Amino acid sequence: MAEFGSGGSTGGGGLPSSPRPVQGKVAFKAEDGEGGGDGGGGGGGGGRSRFDSGGNRVSNGDCALAGAGDQPGSAPPASPECSSSSKEKGFTTSQQREGKPGIPRRSSIIKDGTKQKRERKKTVSFSSMPTEKKISSASDCINAMVEGSELKKIRSNSRVYHRYFLLDADMQSLRWEPSKKDSEKAKIDIKSIKEVRTGKNTDIFRSNGIYDQISEDCAFSIIYGENYESLDLVANSADIANIWVTGLRYLISYGKHTLDMIESTQDNMRTSWLSQMFSESDVDNLGHIPLCNAVQFIKDLNPGLKTNKIELKFKELHRSKEKTGTEVTKEEFIEVFHELCTRPEIYFLLVQFSSNKEFLDTKDLMMFLEAEQGMAHVTEEISLEIIHKYEPAKEGQEKGCLSIDGFTNYLTSPDCHIFDPEHKKVCQDMKQPLSHYFINSSHNTYLIEDQFRGPSDITGYIRALKMGCRSVELDVWDGPDNEPVIYTGHTMTSQIVFRSVIDIINKYAFFASEYPLILCLENHCSIKQQKVMVQHMKKILGDKLHTQSPNIEESYLPSPESLKGKILIKAKKLSSNCSGLEGDVTDEDEGAEMSQRVGKEVVEQQNSMMGKRFQLCKELSELVSICKSVQFKEFQVSFQLQKYWEVCSFNEVLASKYANENPGDFVNYNKRFLARVFPSPMRIDSSNMNPQDFWKCGCQIVAMNFQTPGLMMDLNIGWFRQNGNCGYVLRPAIMREEVSFFSANTKDTVPGVSPQLLHIKIISGQNFPKPKGSGAKGDVVDPYVYVEIHGIPADCAEQRTKTMHQNGDNPIFDESFEFQINLPELAMVRFVVLDDDYIGDEFIGQYTIPFECLQTGYRHVPLQSLTGENLAHASLFVHVAITNRRGGGKPHKRGLSVRKGKKSREYASMRTLWIKSIDEVFKNALQPIRDATDLRENMQMIQTIRTVVENTDSLYEKIVQCQKSAMEFHENLHNIGTREGLKERKLQKSVESFTWNITILKGQADLLKYAKNEALENLKQIHYATLSCGLNKPGTENAEISKPRRSLEVIPEKAGDENGE
């Protein structure tokens, strides 16, 4: 697995909770300190291991994890002094709340919040308790508030009070207990509440010493009274916070008429729609339908639900009513549908944007699409199109309203897939030299199992080519009846006829991609059978073969665009001065290394292979054009002597050696030449190397064992999705430009590249299947989620959620993570869902996506199986936001609901070359770079956005001029350095500093250009928003207009003192 660092994490629970018994299986899980935690499901302290999707044991690292927590609307957890019986029973009567036995003692004050940092945070899913009712409407929120919840009251000086809050039955006041105040004073009248504010957005929160320990999703504040005092609260989970925020906002809006309003309007559209559907099913108008029909009806509406779960819910309802028989009435049908088909997390999202309604109108939907989904230029017509497409109720379609069911349909549709649809087609420049692309490559393509005794089969080629592979391998040997065969030499693998493989390649070569296919020909045949190979390839492949000789006046390979529909042969080639019909060349036998002594050094093995030679016929040699196989010697020799059409192959171990010892040279080598890296033949089980280890060095052809699933293959498949799955991905500019500095092993920011902050919130999961082969627990699944970042060493990180016990249907995680991405163009995000088990955590599903393909906002992540197939109806629901995105044509993709953290400003640094004339040029760029950085970083308010637009061009010209002046020294840099007295190491360091400075200047110029594009886009969005909201002033025609205030302006608050607490 890739090297992992640390990333910021915010658990679902705001602050550490008191101990309470853990639900589910805890018999011998793990004690605190051994990785088990309080129901957290392991993975912490002891560093327990888990398995990747290929079944390989990998380390969890030192990720801290959050545990389970308190149920929404349930009793408060007991304090340590309480008896075990009271812990188990909780609080169920009003007497207990009034101070009878069982009331927790909560008068303690946490003076120093940092002491609690290492305690596990606790939150829990609504669905984790079988008897817990889902929240699916405002009335459910009101009922839960009447039942009460434990909340943490935050005061100044890091003081935290654990209190039990509840809504009076008459819904006129909010109370809390215990309190030293008079019971009439330990309350807030609902009518005095001015605002309910989500997040940590009051002075008390902002100035609190434990600010960083509190989850943004669990915090909310009640602003009340004539003096705008604030009551700042933290719930044990985001769901509990949502209940209180939603319920209080309804009460503020409708006062004592809240229940009347809810009863009169509650789910009218949904109820009418379901009633109509039921009536259509009740053809005989009996008022009931058979149970089997009702079950199938609900399953048709929500295919992810399990049949037995629906049946069980109907039977439980009948049992509670002491009803016999299996007929289902309309009321029962609607009740069960409400219970099973309402996702609480989507309901809370809907009411957040619906202004306390049970549906979204067109303006609400516009706000959601712009603010969260990153859509630009949203109009009411676009909103209506979405409503007509996804709203199931005719009434909703006619009125332009999106109900909870329509909203759910929209969020689970392809429109809200996490993968950007722009990348589903070829979207990159395909006219760059071939060496500027990563190429999807297969190793030992003919094998379908291990490479020592596994079978060979043509299906290996079919599968690889259908997956977009653009480089396949043919290991050819003499066969019977003068027919060459393909298999791995020196092993017991079976054989397939060469001709049948060429037939299959001809049929499927351009099935998934029209761009060139490379055949890596490892030839071990006699001259006689080499001629048979030539005949088969010419006859079957015909004009598809690219045999045109390279242009010696060129410096780079042709582009994929110019080679469309062509097949390139990569193999040995006779020298140009060979006049005979055959000649000898060095052998290239990868499989022979398997028979070498394991302890021998890789370099020695490579050198020993150089001495072996074999005869090559001229006819086969002539089929090789721009991919001539040559032996690699060393970088400096290659820079001087290697031709651009010559290709070197590197054993995995040798390539790793160069990547670690000569990372800069390796990157520069790959700017011009193709490099193929193949797995060590010692991987007799056909396991895979990590392709990221070689992509970061610019290696284009990293050959993978396509027949072996797992983490490494997930990375390869995910990576090549980003350009229409055409098999070619354009490398980052910093790895292509002739004069640029990039080290593959950098563990810091990359010069000229602006780091991005990736915020990912894992909200919930849906329909997780039981892991294959796990029969011990029946249908029980205890899922948790890993979020992994793969890329350069500075970016590698992972974080995990808590475990949700016994809930694979709709577990609510509500956990947020933050990662800094220093080289976005080389980063990938991998979501992995595992089943927490006693013996070893088992793989449920995963999804891997390049960072550049992420769509921001609320998205569903489809999960895939071990072998890459989509798991039916299984997904993760997440929120993605990217701050400080450098633009590049997509500034609107920034997640608007995440604020940038305040950090000290960093300016790009220039290195000294110790060549006075050149250092003076670079010194002139320092001030423009500082000014450009200030300009970009200040781009928040409309006035500063206008300043960016007005001043960008002049700064851009200054930076570009410095770059041009410096580049005038480039060709004679070595001579100038020598004249200045620089030798060997110092001269090499000076050249490296020159490329660093040029990279900085290019990057800063690009960032400035992107900033201007982003500023223009922001002004357009403001303009369109004011137009759509009717806030534009008469006669205002340009985009620089007054910012709409709407209801987002913060109401001032005053923190009230609470003496005695």
PDB file of N, CA and C in Angstrom, residues 249-323:
ATOM      1  N   ARG A 249     -36.629  25.583  14.122  1.00  0.00           N
ATOM      2  CA  ARG A 249     -36.947  26.493  13.024  1.00  0.00           C
ATOM      3  C   ARG A 249     -38.433  26.429  12.657  1.00  0.00           C
ATOM      4  N   TYR A 250     -39.014  25.238  12.715  1.00  0.00           N
ATOM      5  CA  TYR A 250     -40.453  25.125  12.488  1.00  0.00           C
ATOM      6  C   TYR A 250     -41.222  25.881  13.564  1.00  0.00           C
ATOM      7  N   LEU A 251     -40.800  25.714  14.819  1.00  0.00           N
ATOM      8  CA  LEU A 251     -41.495  26.378  15.919  1.00  0.00           C
ATOM      9  C   LEU A 251     -41.378  27.894  15.805  1.00  0.00           C
ATOM     10  N   ILE A 252     -40.197  28.390  15.378  1.00  0.00           N
ATOM     11  CA  ILE A 252     -40.031  29.834  15.208  1.00  0.00           C
ATOM     12  C   ILE A 252     -40.944  30.350  14.099  1.00  0.00           C
ATOM     13  N   SER A 253     -41.051  29.586  13.035  1.00  0.00           N
ATOM     14  CA  SER A 253     -41.829  30.033  11.875  1.00  0.00           C
ATOM     15  C   SER A 253     -43.330  29.993  12.120  1.00  0.00           C
ATOM     16  N   TYR A 254     -43.792  28.935  12.834  1.00  0.00           N
ATOM     17  CA  TYR A 254     -45.240  28.727  12.931  1.00  0.00           C
ATOM     18  C   TYR A 254     -45.786  28.822  14.353  1.00  0.00           C
ATOM     19  N   GLY A 255     -44.897  28.969  15.344  1.00  0.00           N
ATOM     20  CA  GLY A 255     -45.343  29.169  16.722  1.00  0.00           C
ATOM     21  C   GLY A 255     -46.264  28.066  17.208  1.00  0.00           C
ATOM     22  N   LYS A 256     -47.335  28.464  17.917  1.00  0.00           N
ATOM     23  CA  LYS A 256     -48.229  27.469  18.509  1.00  0.00           C
ATOM     24  C   LYS A 256     -49.048  26.728  17.460  1.00  0.00           C
ATOM     25  N   HIS A 257     -48.998  27.213  16.229  1.00  0.00           N
ATOM     26  CA  HIS A 257     -49.751  26.549  15.161  1.00  0.00           C
ATOM     27  C   HIS A 257     -48.899  25.524  14.411  1.00  0.00           C
ATOM     28  N   THR A 258     -47.722  25.219  14.945  1.00  0.00           N
ATOM     29  CA  THR A 258     -46.789  24.326  14.242  1.00  0.00           C
ATOM     30  C   THR A 258     -47.432  22.985  13.923  1.00  0.00           C
ATOM     31  N   LEU A 259     -48.020  22.330  14.952  1.00  0.00           N
ATOM     32  CA  LEU A 259     -48.592  21.003  14.725  1.00  0.00           C
ATOM     33  C   LEU A 259     -49.762  21.058  13.760  1.00  0.00           C
ATOM     34  N   ASP A 260     -50.570  22.118  13.889  1.00  0.00           N
ATOM     35  CA  ASP A 260     -51.695  22.258  12.952  1.00  0.00           C
ATOM     36  C   ASP A 260     -51.176  22.369  11.520  1.00  0.00           C
ATOM     37  N   MET A 261     -50.126  23.165  11.359  1.00  0.00           N
ATOM     38  CA  MET A 261     -49.557  23.337  10.026  1.00  0.00           C
ATOM     39  C   MET A 261     -49.002  22.018   9.502  1.00  0.00           C
ATOM     40  N   ILE A 262     -48.283  21.309  10.393  1.00  0.00           N
ATOM     41  CA  ILE A 262     -47.680  20.044   9.981  1.00  0.00           C
ATOM     42  C   ILE A 262     -48.767  19.041   9.588  1.00  0.00           C
ATOM     43  N   GLU A 263     -49.815  18.959  10.429  1.00  0.00           N
ATOM     44  CA  GLU A 263     -50.876  17.995  10.148  1.00  0.00           C
ATOM     45  C   GLU A 263     -51.636  18.336   8.874  1.00  0.00           C
ATOM     46  N   SER A 264     -51.767  19.622   8.593  1.00  0.00           N
ATOM     47  CA  SER A 264     -52.550  20.011   7.420  1.00  0.00           C
ATOM     48  C   SER A 264     -51.755  19.879   6.124  1.00  0.00           C
ATOM     49  N   THR A 265     -50.442  20.031   6.219  1.00  0.00           N
ATOM     50  CA  THR A 265     -49.650  20.020   4.982  1.00  0.00           C
ATOM     51  C   THR A 265     -48.668  18.864   4.901  1.00  0.00           C
ATOM     52  N   GLN A 266     -48.580  18.109   6.010  1.00  0.00           N
ATOM     53  CA  GLN A 266     -47.512  17.110   6.077  1.00  0.00           C
ATOM     54  C   GLN A 266     -47.639  16.082   4.954  1.00  0.00           C
ATOM     55  N   ASP A 267     -46.640  16.050   4.127  1.00  0.00           N
ATOM     56  CA  ASP A 267     -46.533  15.024   3.087  1.00  0.00           C
ATOM     57  C   ASP A 267     -47.789  14.909   2.242  1.00  0.00           C
ATOM     58  N   ASN A 268     -48.479  16.018   2.010  1.00  0.00           N
ATOM     59  CA  ASN A 268     -49.680  15.936   1.182  1.00  0.00           C
ATOM     60  C   ASN A 268     -49.371  15.331  -0.181  1.00  0.00           C
ATOM     61  N   MET A 269     -48.308  15.798  -0.813  1.00  0.00           N
ATOM     62  CA  MET A 269     -47.948  15.279  -2.130  1.00  0.00           C
ATOM     63  C   MET A 269     -47.611  13.798  -2.058  1.00  0.00           C
ATOM     64  N   ARG A 270     -46.829  13.446  -1.040  1.00  0.00           N
ATOM     65  CA  ARG A 270     -46.407  12.055  -0.916  1.00  0.00           C
ATOM     66  C   ARG A 270     -47.603  11.150  -0.631  1.00  0.00           C
ATOM     67  N   THR A 271     -48.455  11.576   0.307  1.00  0.00           N
ATOM     68  CA  THR A 271     -49.611  10.766   0.661  1.00  0.00           C
ATOM     69  C   THR A 271     -50.556  10.604  -0.529  1.00  0.00           C
ATOM     70  N   SER A 272     -50.774  11.697  -1.243  1.00  0.00           N
ATOM     71  CA  SER A 272     -51.654  11.623  -2.415  1.00  0.00           C
ATOM     72  C   SER A 272     -51.076  10.683  -3.470  1.00  0.00           C
ATOM     73  N   TRP A 273     -49.788  10.789  -3.684  1.00  0.00           N
ATOM     74  CA  TRP A 273     -49.128   9.936  -4.683  1.00  0.00           C
ATOM     75  C   TRP A 273     -49.221   8.461  -4.286  1.00  0.00           C
ATOM     76  N   LEU A 274     -48.907   8.162  -3.021  1.00  0.00           N
ATOM     77  CA  LEU A 274     -48.968   6.772  -2.565  1.00  0.00           C
ATOM     78  C   LEU A 274     -50.409   6.241  -2.578  1.00  0.00           C
ATOM     79  N   SER A 275     -51.355   7.100  -2.209  1.00  0.00           N
ATOM     80  CA  SER A 275     -52.764   6.680  -2.227  1.00  0.00           C
ATOM     81  C   SER A 275     -53.195   6.325  -3.640  1.00  0.00           C
ATOM     82  N   GLN A 276     -52.764   7.141  -4.596  1.00  0.00           N
ATOM     83  CA  GLN A 276     -53.115   6.874  -5.985  1.00  0.00           C
ATOM     84  C   GLN A 276     -52.494   5.571  -6.467  1.00  0.00           C
ATOM     85  N   MET A 277     -51.216   5.368  -6.100  1.00  0.00           N
ATOM     86  CA  MET A 277     -50.535   4.129  -6.499  1.00  0.00           C
ATOM     87  C   MET A 277     -51.214   2.918  -5.866  1.00  0.00           C
ATOM     88  N   PHE A 278     -51.622   3.061  -4.605  1.00  0.00           N
ATOM     89  CA  PHE A 278     -52.295   1.952  -3.921  1.00  0.00           C
ATOM     90  C   PHE A 278     -53.629   1.642  -4.597  1.00  0.00           C
ATOM     91  N   SER A 279     -54.370   2.687  -4.934  1.00  0.00           N
ATOM     92  CA  SER A 279     -55.676   2.489  -5.565  1.00  0.00           C
ATOM     93  C   SER A 279     -55.540   1.784  -6.903  1.00  0.00           C
ATOM     94  N   GLU A 280     -54.485   2.113  -7.652  1.00  0.00           N
ATOM     95  CA  GLU A 280     -54.258   1.443  -8.931  1.00  0.00           C
ATOM     96  C   GLU A 280     -53.948  -0.029  -8.740  1.00  0.00           C
ATOM     97  N   SER A 281     -53.310  -0.352  -7.618  1.00  0.00           N
ATOM     98  CA  SER A 281     -53.014  -1.758  -7.326  1.00  0.00           C
ATOM     99  C   SER A 281     -54.245  -2.487  -6.795  1.00  0.00           C
ATOM    100  N   ASP A 282     -55.099  -1.750  -6.102  1.00  0.00           N
ATOM    101  CA  ASP A 282     -56.332  -2.336  -5.541  1.00  0.00           C
ATOM    102  C   ASP A 282     -57.425  -2.289  -6.614  1.00  0.00           C
ATOM    103  N   VAL A 283     -57.278  -3.159  -7.616  1.00  0.00           N
ATOM    104  CA  VAL A 283     -58.163  -3.104  -8.785  1.00  0.00           C
ATOM    105  C   VAL A 283     -59.622  -3.405  -8.440  1.00  0.00           C
ATOM    106  N   ASP A 284     -59.836  -4.227  -7.406  1.00  0.00           N
ATOM    107  CA  ASP A 284     -61.213  -4.582  -7.034  1.00  0.00           C
ATOM    108  C   ASP A 284     -61.797  -3.627  -6.004  1.00  0.00           C
ATOM    109  N   ASN A 285     -61.049  -2.593  -5.671  1.00  0.00           N
ATOM    110  CA  ASN A 285     -61.530  -1.570  -4.735  1.00  0.00           C
ATOM    111  C   ASN A 285     -61.953  -2.172  -3.396  1.00  0.00           C
ATOM    112  N   LEU A 286     -61.110  -3.075  -2.864  1.00  0.00           N
ATOM    113  CA  LEU A 286     -61.416  -3.751  -1.593  1.00  0.00           C
ATOM    114  C   LEU A 286     -60.895  -2.972  -0.391  1.00  0.00           C
ATOM    115  N   GLY A 287     -60.045  -2.021  -0.624  1.00  0.00           N
ATOM    116  CA  GLY A 287     -59.455  -1.269   0.480  1.00  0.00           C
ATOM    117  C   GLY A 287     -58.225  -1.940   1.056  1.00  0.00           C
ATOM    118  N   HIS A 288     -57.823  -3.049   0.469  1.00  0.00           N
ATOM    119  CA  HIS A 288     -56.597  -3.735   0.911  1.00  0.00           C
ATOM    120  C   HIS A 288     -56.039  -4.538  -0.253  1.00  0.00           C
ATOM    121  N   ILE A 289     -54.754  -4.855  -0.156  1.00  0.00           N
ATOM    122  CA  ILE A 289     -54.082  -5.674  -1.174  1.00  0.00           C
ATOM    123  C   ILE A 289     -53.299  -6.773  -0.471  1.00  0.00           C
ATOM    124  N   PRO A 290     -52.991  -7.877  -1.162  1.00  0.00           N
ATOM    125  CA  PRO A 290     -52.221  -8.956  -0.537  1.00  0.00           C
ATOM    126  C   PRO A 290     -50.832  -8.480  -0.109  1.00  0.00           C
ATOM    127  N   LEU A 291     -50.316  -9.097   0.936  1.00  0.00           N
ATOM    128  CA  LEU A 291     -48.993  -8.739   1.475  1.00  0.00           C
ATOM    129  C   LEU A 291     -47.910  -8.843   0.402  1.00  0.00           C
ATOM    130  N   CYS A 292     -47.931  -9.916  -0.389  1.00  0.00           N
ATOM    131  CA  CYS A 292     -46.890 -10.110  -1.408  1.00  0.00           C
ATOM    132  C   CYS A 292     -46.895  -8.967  -2.419  1.00  0.00           C
ATOM    133  N   ASN A 293     -48.126  -8.479  -2.765  1.00  0.00           N
ATOM    134  CA  ASN A 293     -48.211  -7.351  -3.696  1.00  0.00           C
ATOM    135  C   ASN A 293     -47.646  -6.080  -3.084  1.00  0.00           C
ATOM    136  N   ALA A 294     -47.973  -5.845  -1.805  1.00  0.00           N
ATOM    137  CA  ALA A 294     -47.482  -4.655  -1.121  1.00  0.00           C
ATOM    138  C   ALA A 294     -45.956  -4.669  -1.025  1.00  0.00           C
ATOM    139  N   VAL A 295     -45.410  -5.854  -0.714  1.00  0.00           N
ATOM    140  CA  VAL A 295     -43.957  -5.990  -0.611  1.00  0.00           C
ATOM    141  C   VAL A 295     -43.302  -5.687  -1.960  1.00  0.00           C
ATOM    142  N   GLN A 296     -43.836  -6.271  -3.017  1.00  0.00           N
ATOM    143  CA  GLN A 296     -43.266  -6.068  -4.345  1.00  0.00           C
ATOM    144  C   GLN A 296     -43.410  -4.612  -4.790  1.00  0.00           C
ATOM    145  N   PHE A 297     -44.527  -4.005  -4.408  1.00  0.00           N
ATOM    146  CA  PHE A 297     -44.812  -2.609  -4.735  1.00  0.00           C
ATOM    147  C   PHE A 297     -43.715  -1.701  -4.165  1.00  0.00           C
ATOM    148  N   ILE A 298     -43.414  -1.890  -2.875  1.00  0.00           N
ATOM    149  CA  ILE A 298     -42.385  -1.073  -2.225  1.00  0.00           C
ATOM    150  C   ILE A 298     -41.005  -1.379  -2.801  1.00  0.00           C
ATOM    151  N   LYS A 299     -40.767  -2.650  -3.109  1.00  0.00           N
ATOM    152  CA  LYS A 299     -39.465  -3.013  -3.681  1.00  0.00           C
ATOM    153  C   LYS A 299     -39.286  -2.401  -5.071  1.00  0.00           C
ATOM    154  N   ASP A 300     -40.359  -2.294  -5.837  1.00  0.00           N
ATOM    155  CA  ASP A 300     -40.284  -1.646  -7.152  1.00  0.00           C
ATOM    156  C   ASP A 300     -39.931  -0.164  -7.012  1.00  0.00           C
ATOM    157  N   LEU A 301     -40.475   0.460  -5.967  1.00  0.00           N
ATOM    158  CA  LEU A 301     -40.213   1.881  -5.744  1.00  0.00           C
ATOM    159  C   LEU A 301     -38.837   2.122  -5.150  1.00  0.00           C
ATOM    160  N   ASN A 302     -38.311   1.137  -4.434  1.00  0.00           N
ATOM    161  CA  ASN A 302     -36.995   1.253  -3.803  1.00  0.00           C
ATOM    162  C   ASN A 302     -36.271  -0.081  -3.957  1.00  0.00           C
ATOM    163  N   PRO A 303     -35.650  -0.328  -5.132  1.00  0.00           N
ATOM    164  CA  PRO A 303     -35.074  -1.638  -5.440  1.00  0.00           C
ATOM    165  C   PRO A 303     -33.988  -2.096  -4.477  1.00  0.00           C
ATOM    166  N   GLY A 304     -33.360  -1.178  -3.762  1.00  0.00           N
ATOM    167  CA  GLY A 304     -32.282  -1.573  -2.861  1.00  0.00           C
ATOM    168  C   GLY A 304     -32.755  -2.280  -1.609  1.00  0.00           C
ATOM    169  N   LEU A 305     -34.045  -2.141  -1.269  1.00  0.00           N
ATOM    170  CA  LEU A 305     -34.573  -2.779  -0.052  1.00  0.00           C
ATOM    171  C   LEU A 305     -34.639  -4.292  -0.209  1.00  0.00           C
ATOM    172  N   LYS A 306     -34.363  -4.998   0.889  1.00  0.00           N
ATOM    173  CA  LYS A 306     -34.453  -6.455   0.864  1.00  0.00           C
ATOM    174  C   LYS A 306     -35.891  -6.880   1.095  1.00  0.00           C
ATOM    175  N   THR A 307     -36.325  -7.897   0.372  1.00  0.00           N
ATOM    176  CA  THR A 307     -37.709  -8.377   0.459  1.00  0.00           C
ATOM    177  C   THR A 307     -38.065  -8.794   1.874  1.00  0.00           C
ATOM    178  N   ASN A 308     -37.152  -9.521   2.533  1.00  0.00           N
ATOM    179  CA  ASN A 308     -37.473 -10.010   3.886  1.00  0.00           C
ATOM    180  C   ASN A 308     -37.601  -8.872   4.892  1.00  0.00           C
ATOM    181  N   LYS A 309     -36.866  -7.772   4.657  1.00  0.00           N
ATOM    182  CA  LYS A 309     -36.980  -6.628   5.561  1.00  0.00           C
ATOM    183  C   LYS A 309     -38.344  -5.959   5.418  1.00  0.00           C
ATOM    184  N   ILE A 310     -38.832  -5.842   4.179  1.00  0.00           N
ATOM    185  CA  ILE A 310     -40.151  -5.243   3.952  1.00  0.00           C
ATOM    186  C   ILE A 310     -41.238  -6.123   4.581  1.00  0.00           C
ATOM    187  N   GLU A 311     -41.137  -7.435   4.362  1.00  0.00           N
ATOM    188  CA  GLU A 311     -42.122  -8.368   4.935  1.00  0.00           C
ATOM    189  C   GLU A 311     -42.129  -8.268   6.450  1.00  0.00           C
ATOM    190  N   LEU A 312     -40.934  -8.233   7.037  1.00  0.00           N
ATOM    191  CA  LEU A 312     -40.828  -8.168   8.493  1.00  0.00           C
ATOM    192  C   LEU A 312     -41.469  -6.894   9.029  1.00  0.00           C
ATOM    193  N   LYS A 313     -41.296  -5.771   8.335  1.00  0.00           N
ATOM    194  CA  LYS A 313     -41.873  -4.511   8.795  1.00  0.00           C
ATOM    195  C   LYS A 313     -43.400  -4.562   8.782  1.00  0.00           C
ATOM    196  N   PHE A 314     -44.002  -5.164   7.751  1.00  0.00           N
ATOM    197  CA  PHE A 314     -45.462  -5.314   7.710  1.00  0.00           C
ATOM    198  C   PHE A 314     -45.947  -6.227   8.838  1.00  0.00           C
ATOM    199  N   LYS A 315     -45.216  -7.309   9.061  1.00  0.00           N
ATOM    200  CA  LYS A 315     -45.622  -8.260  10.111  1.00  0.00           C
ATOM    201  C   LYS A 315     -45.513  -7.623  11.498  1.00  0.00           C
ATOM    202  N   GLU A 316     -44.456  -6.808  11.708  1.00  0.00           N
ATOM    203  CA  GLU A 316     -44.329  -6.105  12.992  1.00  0.00           C
ATOM    204  C   GLU A 316     -45.497  -5.141  13.200  1.00  0.00           C
ATOM    205  N   LEU A 317     -45.895  -4.459  12.142  1.00  0.00           N
ATOM    206  CA  LEU A 317     -47.013  -3.519  12.225  1.00  0.00           C
ATOM    207  C   LEU A 317     -48.309  -4.260  12.549  1.00  0.00           C
ATOM    208  N   HIS A 318     -48.519  -5.374  11.881  1.00  0.00           N
ATOM    209  CA  HIS A 318     -49.738  -6.167  12.158  1.00  0.00           C
ATOM    210  C   HIS A 318     -49.729  -6.709  13.583  1.00  0.00           C
ATOM    211  N   ARG A 319     -48.545  -7.141  14.036  1.00  0.00           N
ATOM    212  CA  ARG A 319     -48.447  -7.693  15.384  1.00  0.00           C
ATOM    213  C   ARG A 319     -48.729  -6.613  16.422  1.00  0.00           C
ATOM    214  N   SER A 320     -48.245  -5.379  16.163  1.00  0.00           N
ATOM    215  CA  SER A 320     -48.496  -4.289  17.117  1.00  0.00           C
ATOM    216  C   SER A 320     -49.974  -3.936  17.187  1.00  0.00           C
ATOM    217  N   LYS A 321     -50.701  -4.193  16.096  1.00  0.00           N
ATOM    218  CA  LYS A 321     -52.147  -3.918  16.067  1.00  0.00           C
ATOM    219  C   LYS A 321     -52.971  -5.154  16.394  1.00  0.00           C
ATOM    220  N   GLU A 322     -52.252  -6.259  16.752  1.00  0.00           N
ATOM    221  CA  GLU A 322     -52.905  -7.537  17.049  1.00  0.00           C
ATOM    222  C   GLU A 322     -53.831  -7.938  15.903  1.00  0.00           C
ATOM    223  N   LYS A 323     -53.308  -7.748  14.688  1.00  0.00           N
ATOM    224  CA  LYS A 323     -54.101  -8.035  13.500  1.00  0.00           C
ATOM    225  C   LYS A 323     -53.695  -9.380  12.927  1.00  0.00           C
TER     226      LYS A 323
END
